[in-house]
Amino acid sequence: MICLHNYQKNGDSIMKSLLDGPHDINPDQELHPRIAAFMEVAPLLKDLFPQDFTIGVSDREKLLLGVGSKTIPPLETGYILHQGDGMYEAVQYGKVQQTILPKEIFGFPVQANAIPISDEKGNVIGAVGVASSLEQYNNLFDIASKLSVAVEQVTATIQELAGSVTSFSETMHFISEQSNSVLESVQEIEKVAKMVREVSDHSQILGLNASIEAARAGDYGKGFSVVAQEIRKMAGNSKEHTETIRSTVLKIDGLISQLHKSVSKSNSESESQSAALEELAATMQEINHNANSLAEYAEKIIKSEI
């Protein structure tokens, strides 16, 4: 059975014990063969694993051997086992221990694992402890957490932008429909103007014929001649106005056609942008999922759950 402890509350007392310095070891002390075997093998274990860790071997009271690492200095020989260091608990309870030492001790959090050493009768006679730095895993967790927050912010911005693009696309679609309606109305105006022009042309012909007939009638046709002139005058004015209307309608028709093309192009581009933003948002969500998984993985490593 593995007992997991976090001895944050014992950090000060452990630190004090470390600062007390080494304690004398009786050179004539007879070591149990199993403890002696661990002391002989301990320095070699560091070459078997790529991880950077420190190893300690103790009897029931004090450290007999300390092998340091690149990041963690070794405990001094003679260090008295203290509650909270993991090896103390391994000796006292005879069970494998996993301990998180607070950063106040070494300047960074440390995971310490310890196993009891038993004699042939099963009596606990010492312990072996291994400690490794959690600083890199903590940094990994912090980076993953920051990445997750940043991705969430970017995703929110993308979604907001996608909403704006969608709204713009809907507006462009509405304008396109309205421009089509206006274009149809302009075409109707052009038809009416064409009809008015035809009527004015026909009226000019009638007025000309009436003038000819009035001239033939002499004095009897003078009154009719005045009416014929007014008809021709009105027909001429109508033709002039219809030409102006027709010219204006053609300009409007050209402008609306150009507007319709621009709106259609903008609508197509906005739809493409919207699709691209949706794809980008999906990608950012996938990145966010991976960042969260990375943070969870780092947290599991820190808690020694994997």
mmCIF file of C-alpha atoms in Angstrom:
data_model
loop_
_atom_site.group_PDB
_atom_site.id
_atom_site.type_symbol
_atom_site.label_atom_id
_atom_site.label_comp_id
_atom_site.label_asym_id
_atom_site.label_seq_id
_atom_site.Cartn_x
_atom_site.Cartn_y
_atom_site.Cartn_z
ATOM 1 C CA MET A 1 0.000 0.000 0.000
ATOM 2 C CA ILE A 2 1.289 3.464 -0.897
ATOM 3 C CA CYS A 3 0.630 6.329 1.498
ATOM 4 C CA LEU A 4 0.556 9.783 -0.075
ATOM 5 C CA HIS A 5 1.346 12.794 2.074
ATOM 6 C CA ASN A 6 1.804 16.495 1.500
ATOM 7 C CA TYR A 7 3.838 17.877 4.373
ATOM 8 C CA GLN A 8 3.475 21.581 3.709
ATOM 9 C CA LYS A 9 2.725 22.155 7.395
ATOM 10 C CA ASN A 10 5.952 20.392 8.412
ATOM 11 C CA GLY A 11 8.110 22.381 5.999
ATOM 12 C CA ASP A 12 9.573 24.622 8.705
ATOM 13 C CA SER A 13 10.470 21.739 11.010
ATOM 14 C CA ILE A 14 12.036 19.751 8.166
ATOM 15 C CA MET A 15 14.008 22.811 7.136
ATOM 16 C CA LYS A 16 15.188 23.281 10.721
ATOM 17 C CA SER A 17 16.325 19.665 10.833
ATOM 18 C CA LEU A 18 18.248 20.162 7.595
ATOM 19 C CA LEU A 19 19.862 23.347 8.886
ATOM 20 C CA ASP A 20 20.931 21.591 12.070
ATOM 21 C CA GLY A 21 23.559 19.920 9.900
ATOM 22 C CA PRO A 22 24.872 16.364 9.932
ATOM 23 C CA HIS A 23 25.069 14.246 13.034
ATOM 24 C CA ASP A 24 27.945 12.010 13.861
ATOM 25 C CA ILE A 25 27.797 8.399 12.727
ATOM 26 C CA ASN A 26 29.598 5.700 14.606
ATOM 27 C CA PRO A 27 32.116 4.290 12.092
ATOM 28 C CA ASP A 28 32.097 1.024 14.009
ATOM 29 C CA GLN A 29 28.327 0.678 13.640
ATOM 30 C CA GLU A 30 27.516 -2.712 12.222
ATOM 31 C CA LEU A 31 25.192 -2.437 9.243
ATOM 32 C CA HIS A 32 22.623 -5.016 8.325
ATOM 33 C CA PRO A 33 23.598 -6.729 5.068
ATOM 34 C CA ARG A 34 20.451 -5.463 3.325
ATOM 35 C CA ILE A 35 21.161 -1.863 4.296
ATOM 36 C CA ALA A 36 24.779 -2.297 3.220
ATOM 37 C CA ALA A 37 23.597 -3.714 -0.118
ATOM 38 C CA PHE A 38 21.367 -0.697 -0.761
ATOM 39 C CA MET A 39 24.235 1.644 0.149
ATOM 40 C CA GLU A 40 26.462 -0.102 -2.362
ATOM 41 C CA VAL A 41 23.896 -0.093 -5.160
ATOM 42 C CA ALA A 42 22.423 3.394 -4.575
ATOM 43 C CA PRO A 43 25.161 5.387 -6.395
ATOM 44 C CA LEU A 44 24.797 3.106 -9.418
ATOM 45 C CA LEU A 45 21.033 3.534 -9.724
ATOM 46 C CA LYS A 46 21.404 7.102 -10.981
ATOM 47 C CA ASP A 47 23.021 5.807 -14.158
ATOM 48 C CA LEU A 48 20.076 3.501 -14.880
ATOM 49 C CA PHE A 49 17.431 6.208 -15.189
ATOM 50 C CA PRO A 50 17.379 9.417 -17.255
ATOM 51 C CA GLN A 51 15.526 11.349 -14.569
ATOM 52 C CA ASP A 52 17.458 13.603 -12.221
ATOM 53 C CA PHE A 53 16.947 12.444 -8.636
ATOM 54 C CA THR A 54 18.720 12.110 -5.319
ATOM 55 C CA ILE A 55 18.904 8.906 -3.243
ATOM 56 C CA GLY A 56 19.217 8.371 0.468
ATOM 57 C CA VAL A 57 19.649 5.231 2.594
ATOM 58 C CA SER A 58 18.941 5.241 6.324
ATOM 59 C CA ASP A 59 18.597 3.016 9.334
ATOM 60 C CA ARG A 60 15.661 3.551 11.664
ATOM 61 C CA GLU A 61 16.981 6.879 12.950
ATOM 62 C CA LYS A 62 19.362 8.648 10.607
ATOM 63 C CA LEU A 63 20.657 8.908 7.066
ATOM 64 C CA LEU A 64 23.602 6.652 6.329
ATOM 65 C CA LEU A 65 24.190 7.645 2.697
ATOM 66 C CA GLY A 66 23.096 10.579 0.540
ATOM 67 C CA VAL A 67 23.661 10.738 -3.238
ATOM 68 C CA GLY A 68 22.914 14.162 -4.721
ATOM 69 C CA SER A 69 21.525 15.166 -8.115
ATOM 70 C CA LYS A 70 21.980 18.095 -10.491
ATOM 71 C CA THR A 71 19.045 19.973 -9.008
ATOM 72 C CA ILE A 72 18.686 18.589 -5.477
ATOM 73 C CA PRO A 73 21.594 18.582 -3.031
ATOM 74 C CA PRO A 74 22.008 15.373 -1.034
ATOM 75 C CA LEU A 75 20.924 15.184 2.584
ATOM 76 C CA GLU A 76 23.930 15.182 4.842
ATOM 77 C CA THR A 77 25.052 11.878 6.265
ATOM 78 C CA GLY A 78 23.779 11.653 9.796
ATOM 79 C CA TYR A 79 20.611 13.616 9.066
ATOM 80 C CA ILE A 80 18.041 12.588 11.671
ATOM 81 C CA LEU A 81 14.845 11.291 10.100
ATOM 82 C CA HIS A 82 12.054 13.738 10.707
ATOM 83 C CA GLN A 83 8.310 13.560 10.404
ATOM 84 C CA GLY A 84 7.336 14.701 6.942
ATOM 85 C CA ASP A 85 10.431 13.634 5.002
ATOM 86 C CA GLY A 86 8.879 10.353 3.829
ATOM 87 C CA MET A 87 11.667 8.091 5.050
ATOM 88 C CA TYR A 88 10.549 8.670 8.634
ATOM 89 C CA GLU A 89 7.030 7.480 7.754
ATOM 90 C CA ALA A 90 8.387 4.497 5.802
ATOM 91 C CA VAL A 91 10.290 3.367 8.899
ATOM 92 C CA GLN A 92 7.467 4.084 11.334
ATOM 93 C CA TYR A 93 4.612 2.564 9.319
ATOM 94 C CA GLY A 94 6.467 -0.006 7.236
ATOM 95 C CA LYS A 95 4.726 1.142 4.060
ATOM 96 C CA VAL A 96 5.757 2.776 0.817
ATOM 97 C CA GLN A 97 5.440 6.547 1.103
ATOM 98 C CA GLN A 98 4.938 9.299 -1.461
ATOM 99 C CA THR A 99 5.558 12.780 -0.139
ATOM 100 C CA ILE A 100 5.378 16.240 -1.684
ATOM 101 C CA LEU A 101 7.958 18.435 0.023
ATOM 102 C CA PRO A 102 7.111 22.153 -0.129
ATOM 103 C CA LYS A 103 9.254 24.528 -2.169
ATOM 104 C CA GLU A 104 10.412 26.272 1.015
ATOM 105 C CA ILE A 105 12.864 23.422 1.646
ATOM 106 C CA PHE A 106 14.811 23.346 -1.628
ATOM 107 C CA GLY A 107 13.418 26.409 -3.399
ATOM 108 C CA PHE A 108 11.109 24.288 -5.537
ATOM 109 C CA PRO A 109 8.598 21.500 -4.818
ATOM 110 C CA VAL A 110 10.044 18.019 -4.535
ATOM 111 C CA GLN A 111 8.422 14.612 -4.765
ATOM 112 C CA ALA A 112 9.983 12.128 -2.363
ATOM 113 C CA ASN A 113 9.273 8.407 -2.470
ATOM 114 C CA ALA A 114 10.468 6.081 0.272
ATOM 115 C CA ILE A 115 10.304 2.338 0.873
ATOM 116 C CA PRO A 116 11.029 0.503 4.109
ATOM 117 C CA ILE A 117 13.928 -1.950 4.380
ATOM 118 C CA SER A 118 13.053 -5.080 6.341
ATOM 119 C CA ASP A 119 15.199 -7.871 7.724
ATOM 120 C CA GLU A 120 14.603 -11.577 7.248
ATOM 121 C CA LYS A 121 11.907 -11.560 9.928
ATOM 122 C CA GLY A 122 10.020 -8.651 8.414
ATOM 123 C CA ASN A 123 11.177 -6.097 10.937
ATOM 124 C CA VAL A 124 11.765 -2.622 9.520
ATOM 125 C CA ILE A 125 15.448 -1.766 9.887
ATOM 126 C CA GLY A 126 15.745 1.271 7.618
ATOM 127 C CA ALA A 127 14.505 3.001 4.488
ATOM 128 C CA VAL A 128 15.509 4.038 0.980
ATOM 129 C CA GLY A 129 14.320 7.397 -0.277
ATOM 130 C CA VAL A 130 14.320 8.912 -3.771
ATOM 131 C CA ALA A 131 13.569 12.594 -4.377
ATOM 132 C CA SER A 132 13.043 14.405 -7.694
ATOM 133 C CA SER A 133 12.210 18.001 -8.547
ATOM 134 C CA LEU A 134 8.682 18.913 -9.638
ATOM 135 C CA GLU A 135 9.775 22.330 -10.908
ATOM 136 C CA GLN A 136 9.641 21.386 -14.589
ATOM 137 C CA TYR A 137 6.237 19.753 -14.196
ATOM 138 C CA ASN A 138 4.952 22.819 -12.349
ATOM 139 C CA ASN A 139 6.279 25.025 -15.145
ATOM 140 C CA LEU A 140 4.623 22.740 -17.679
ATOM 141 C CA PHE A 141 1.343 22.974 -15.784
ATOM 142 C CA ASP A 142 1.579 26.787 -15.584
ATOM 143 C CA ILE A 143 2.376 27.106 -19.293
ATOM 144 C CA ALA A 144 -0.458 24.750 -20.259
ATOM 145 C CA SER A 145 -2.872 26.678 -18.027
ATOM 146 C CA LYS A 146 -1.816 30.020 -19.535
ATOM 147 C CA LEU A 147 -2.102 28.536 -23.016
ATOM 148 C CA SER A 148 -5.587 27.280 -22.235
ATOM 149 C CA VAL A 149 -6.681 30.731 -21.006
ATOM 150 C CA ALA A 150 -5.155 32.438 -24.059
ATOM 151 C CA VAL A 151 -6.833 29.993 -26.438
ATOM 152 C CA GLU A 152 -10.189 30.514 -24.728
ATOM 153 C CA GLN A 153 -9.831 34.284 -25.174
ATOM 154 C CA VAL A 154 -8.889 33.909 -28.846
ATOM 155 C CA THR A 155 -11.765 31.477 -29.385
ATOM 156 C CA ALA A 156 -14.211 33.939 -27.823
ATOM 157 C CA THR A 157 -12.888 36.705 -30.096
ATOM 158 C CA ILE A 158 -13.189 34.466 -33.160
ATOM 159 C CA GLN A 159 -16.742 33.514 -32.253
ATOM 160 C CA GLU A 160 -17.632 37.178 -31.774
ATOM 161 C CA LEU A 161 -16.039 38.033 -35.120
ATOM 162 C CA ALA A 162 -17.841 35.121 -36.758
ATOM 163 C CA GLY A 163 -21.111 36.464 -35.377
ATOM 164 C CA SER A 164 -20.329 39.892 -36.842
ATOM 165 C CA VAL A 165 -19.491 38.350 -40.213
ATOM 166 C CA THR A 166 -22.721 36.364 -40.144
ATOM 167 C CA SER A 167 -24.669 39.525 -39.334
ATOM 168 C CA PHE A 168 -22.852 41.357 -42.137
ATOM 169 C CA SER A 169 -23.624 38.512 -44.524
ATOM 170 C CA GLU A 170 -27.311 38.662 -43.602
ATOM 171 C CA THR A 171 -27.302 42.441 -44.122
ATOM 172 C CA MET A 172 -25.629 42.042 -47.518
ATOM 173 C CA HIS A 173 -28.202 39.428 -48.465
ATOM 174 C CA PHE A 174 -31.014 41.808 -47.496
ATOM 175 C CA ILE A 175 -29.427 44.658 -49.487
ATOM 176 C CA SER A 176 -29.045 42.317 -52.447
ATOM 177 C CA GLU A 177 -32.738 41.442 -52.320
ATOM 178 C CA GLN A 178 -33.694 45.122 -52.039
ATOM 179 C CA SER A 179 -31.412 46.080 -54.928
ATOM 180 C CA ASN A 180 -33.102 43.402 -57.025
ATOM 181 C CA SER A 181 -36.487 44.904 -56.165
ATOM 182 C CA VAL A 182 -35.266 48.406 -57.041
ATOM 183 C CA LEU A 183 -33.791 47.092 -60.291
ATOM 184 C CA GLU A 184 -37.142 45.557 -61.192
ATOM 185 C CA SER A 185 -38.879 48.874 -60.425
ATOM 186 C CA VAL A 186 -36.380 50.774 -62.571
ATOM 187 C CA GLN A 187 -37.025 48.373 -65.412
ATOM 188 C CA GLU A 188 -40.762 49.030 -65.031
ATOM 189 C CA ILE A 189 -40.089 52.797 -65.139
ATOM 190 C CA GLU A 190 -38.101 52.300 -68.332
ATOM 191 C CA LYS A 191 -41.034 50.416 -69.860
ATOM 192 C CA VAL A 192 -43.430 53.228 -68.933
ATOM 193 C CA ALA A 193 -41.022 55.844 -70.300
ATOM 194 C CA LYS A 194 -40.804 53.869 -73.530
ATOM 195 C CA MET A 195 -44.590 53.815 -73.790
ATOM 196 C CA VAL A 196 -44.767 57.579 -73.141
ATOM 197 C CA ARG A 197 -42.168 58.170 -75.850
ATOM 198 C CA GLU A 198 -44.141 56.077 -78.307
ATOM 199 C CA VAL A 199 -47.267 58.071 -77.444
ATOM 200 C CA SER A 200 -45.401 61.364 -77.889
ATOM 201 C CA ASP A 201 -44.019 60.220 -81.246
ATOM 202 C CA HIS A 202 -47.513 59.233 -82.320
ATOM 203 C CA SER A 203 -48.883 62.565 -81.029
ATOM 204 C CA GLN A 204 -46.282 64.475 -83.063
ATOM 205 C CA ILE A 205 -47.393 62.629 -86.182
ATOM 206 C CA LEU A 206 -51.048 63.394 -85.387
ATOM 207 C CA GLY A 207 -50.180 67.044 -84.726
ATOM 208 C CA LEU A 208 -48.304 67.278 -88.015
ATOM 209 C CA ASN A 209 -51.223 65.752 -89.898
ATOM 210 C CA ALA A 210 -53.603 68.117 -88.107
ATOM 211 C CA SER A 211 -51.480 71.114 -89.119
ATOM 212 C CA ILE A 212 -51.537 69.982 -92.726
ATOM 213 C CA GLU A 213 -55.308 69.569 -92.643
ATOM 214 C CA ALA A 214 -55.695 72.976 -90.950
ATOM 215 C CA ALA A 215 -53.625 74.615 -93.675
ATOM 216 C CA ARG A 216 -55.830 73.035 -96.310
ATOM 217 C CA ALA A 217 -58.936 74.300 -94.541
ATOM 218 C CA GLY A 218 -57.713 77.891 -94.681
ATOM 219 C CA ASP A 219 -59.553 80.319 -92.416
ATOM 220 C CA TYR A 220 -61.850 77.585 -91.218
ATOM 221 C CA GLY A 221 -58.904 75.608 -89.919
ATOM 222 C CA LYS A 222 -57.124 78.356 -87.934
ATOM 223 C CA GLY A 223 -58.524 77.269 -84.569
ATOM 224 C CA PHE A 224 -57.734 73.678 -85.330
ATOM 225 C CA SER A 225 -54.207 74.768 -86.328
ATOM 226 C CA VAL A 226 -53.609 76.251 -82.860
ATOM 227 C CA VAL A 227 -54.723 73.001 -81.250
ATOM 228 C CA ALA A 228 -52.460 71.031 -83.590
ATOM 229 C CA GLN A 229 -49.478 73.219 -82.637
ATOM 230 C CA GLU A 230 -50.137 72.681 -78.929
ATOM 231 C CA ILE A 231 -50.374 68.955 -79.507
ATOM 232 C CA ARG A 232 -47.034 68.956 -81.311
ATOM 233 C CA LYS A 233 -45.530 71.147 -78.591
ATOM 234 C CA MET A 234 -46.753 68.813 -75.834
ATOM 235 C CA ALA A 235 -45.528 65.816 -77.776
ATOM 236 C CA GLY A 236 -42.111 67.439 -78.139
ATOM 237 C CA ASN A 237 -41.943 68.237 -74.432
ATOM 238 C CA SER A 238 -43.067 64.711 -73.544
ATOM 239 C CA LYS A 239 -40.398 63.263 -75.802
ATOM 240 C CA GLU A 240 -37.747 65.480 -74.223
ATOM 241 C CA HIS A 241 -38.848 64.526 -70.709
ATOM 242 C CA THR A 242 -39.026 60.845 -71.535
ATOM 243 C CA GLU A 243 -35.496 61.022 -72.977
ATOM 244 C CA THR A 244 -34.329 62.604 -69.708
ATOM 245 C CA ILE A 245 -36.180 59.942 -67.711
ATOM 246 C CA ARG A 246 -34.778 57.210 -69.913
ATOM 247 C CA SER A 247 -31.235 58.536 -69.556
ATOM 248 C CA THR A 248 -31.599 58.783 -65.777
ATOM 249 C CA VAL A 249 -33.161 55.335 -65.560
ATOM 250 C CA LEU A 250 -30.285 53.852 -67.549
ATOM 251 C CA LYS A 251 -27.778 55.462 -65.172
ATOM 252 C CA ILE A 252 -29.690 54.160 -62.155
ATOM 253 C CA ASP A 253 -29.936 50.752 -63.768
ATOM 254 C CA GLY A 254 -26.172 50.685 -64.309
ATOM 255 C CA LEU A 255 -25.438 51.825 -60.751
ATOM 256 C CA ILE A 256 -27.828 49.294 -59.231
ATOM 257 C CA SER A 257 -26.381 46.514 -61.382
ATOM 258 C CA GLN A 258 -22.905 47.487 -60.196
ATOM 259 C CA LEU A 259 -24.166 47.625 -56.595
ATOM 260 C CA HIS A 260 -25.770 44.225 -57.002
ATOM 261 C CA LYS A 261 -22.487 42.748 -58.263
ATOM 262 C CA SER A 262 -20.562 44.341 -55.381
ATOM 263 C CA VAL A 263 -23.094 43.099 -52.838
ATOM 264 C CA SER A 264 -23.026 39.612 -54.336
ATOM 265 C CA LYS A 265 -19.233 39.616 -54.192
ATOM 266 C CA SER A 266 -19.242 40.901 -50.591
ATOM 267 C CA ASN A 267 -21.862 38.337 -49.644
ATOM 268 C CA SER A 268 -19.792 35.549 -51.192
ATOM 269 C CA GLU A 269 -16.628 36.782 -49.460
ATOM 270 C CA SER A 270 -18.388 37.137 -46.105
ATOM 271 C CA GLU A 271 -19.738 33.603 -46.411
ATOM 272 C CA SER A 272 -16.209 32.375 -47.157
ATOM 273 C CA GLN A 273 -14.882 34.368 -44.197
ATOM 274 C CA SER A 274 -17.612 32.983 -41.975
ATOM 275 C CA ALA A 275 -16.759 29.429 -43.019
ATOM 276 C CA ALA A 276 -13.049 30.106 -42.469
ATOM 277 C CA LEU A 277 -13.735 31.594 -39.028
ATOM 278 C CA GLU A 278 -15.868 28.602 -38.077
ATOM 279 C CA GLU A 279 -13.046 26.285 -39.128
ATOM 280 C CA LEU A 280 -10.548 28.417 -37.207
ATOM 281 C CA ALA A 281 -12.789 28.377 -34.125
ATOM 282 C CA ALA A 282 -13.002 24.584 -34.338
ATOM 283 C CA THR A 283 -9.202 24.402 -34.579
ATOM 284 C CA MET A 284 -8.803 26.696 -31.567
ATOM 285 C CA GLN A 285 -11.228 24.533 -29.602
ATOM 286 C CA GLU A 286 -9.112 21.491 -30.466
ATOM 287 C CA ILE A 287 -5.982 23.348 -29.317
ATOM 288 C CA ASN A 288 -7.796 24.333 -26.132
ATOM 289 C CA HIS A 289 -8.757 20.690 -25.556
ATOM 290 C CA ASN A 290 -5.137 19.628 -26.014
ATOM 291 C CA ALA A 291 -3.930 22.405 -23.688
ATOM 292 C CA ASN A 292 -6.378 21.265 -21.018
ATOM 293 C CA SER A 293 -5.240 17.671 -21.505
ATOM 294 C CA LEU A 294 -1.634 18.814 -21.161
ATOM 295 C CA ALA A 295 -2.446 20.679 -17.948
ATOM 296 C CA GLU A 296 -4.302 17.656 -16.559
ATOM 297 C CA TYR A 297 -1.398 15.388 -17.522
ATOM 298 C CA ALA A 298 1.116 17.686 -15.804
ATOM 299 C CA GLU A 299 -1.104 17.838 -12.731
ATOM 300 C CA LYS A 300 -1.323 14.041 -12.626
ATOM 301 C CA ILE A 301 2.460 13.802 -12.819
ATOM 302 C CA ILE A 302 2.779 16.269 -9.959
ATOM 303 C CA LYS A 303 0.295 14.276 -7.890
ATOM 304 C CA SER A 304 1.902 10.978 -8.949
ATOM 305 C CA GLU A 305 -1.385 9.603 -10.220
ATOM 306 C CA ILE A 306 0.034 8.052 -13.393
#
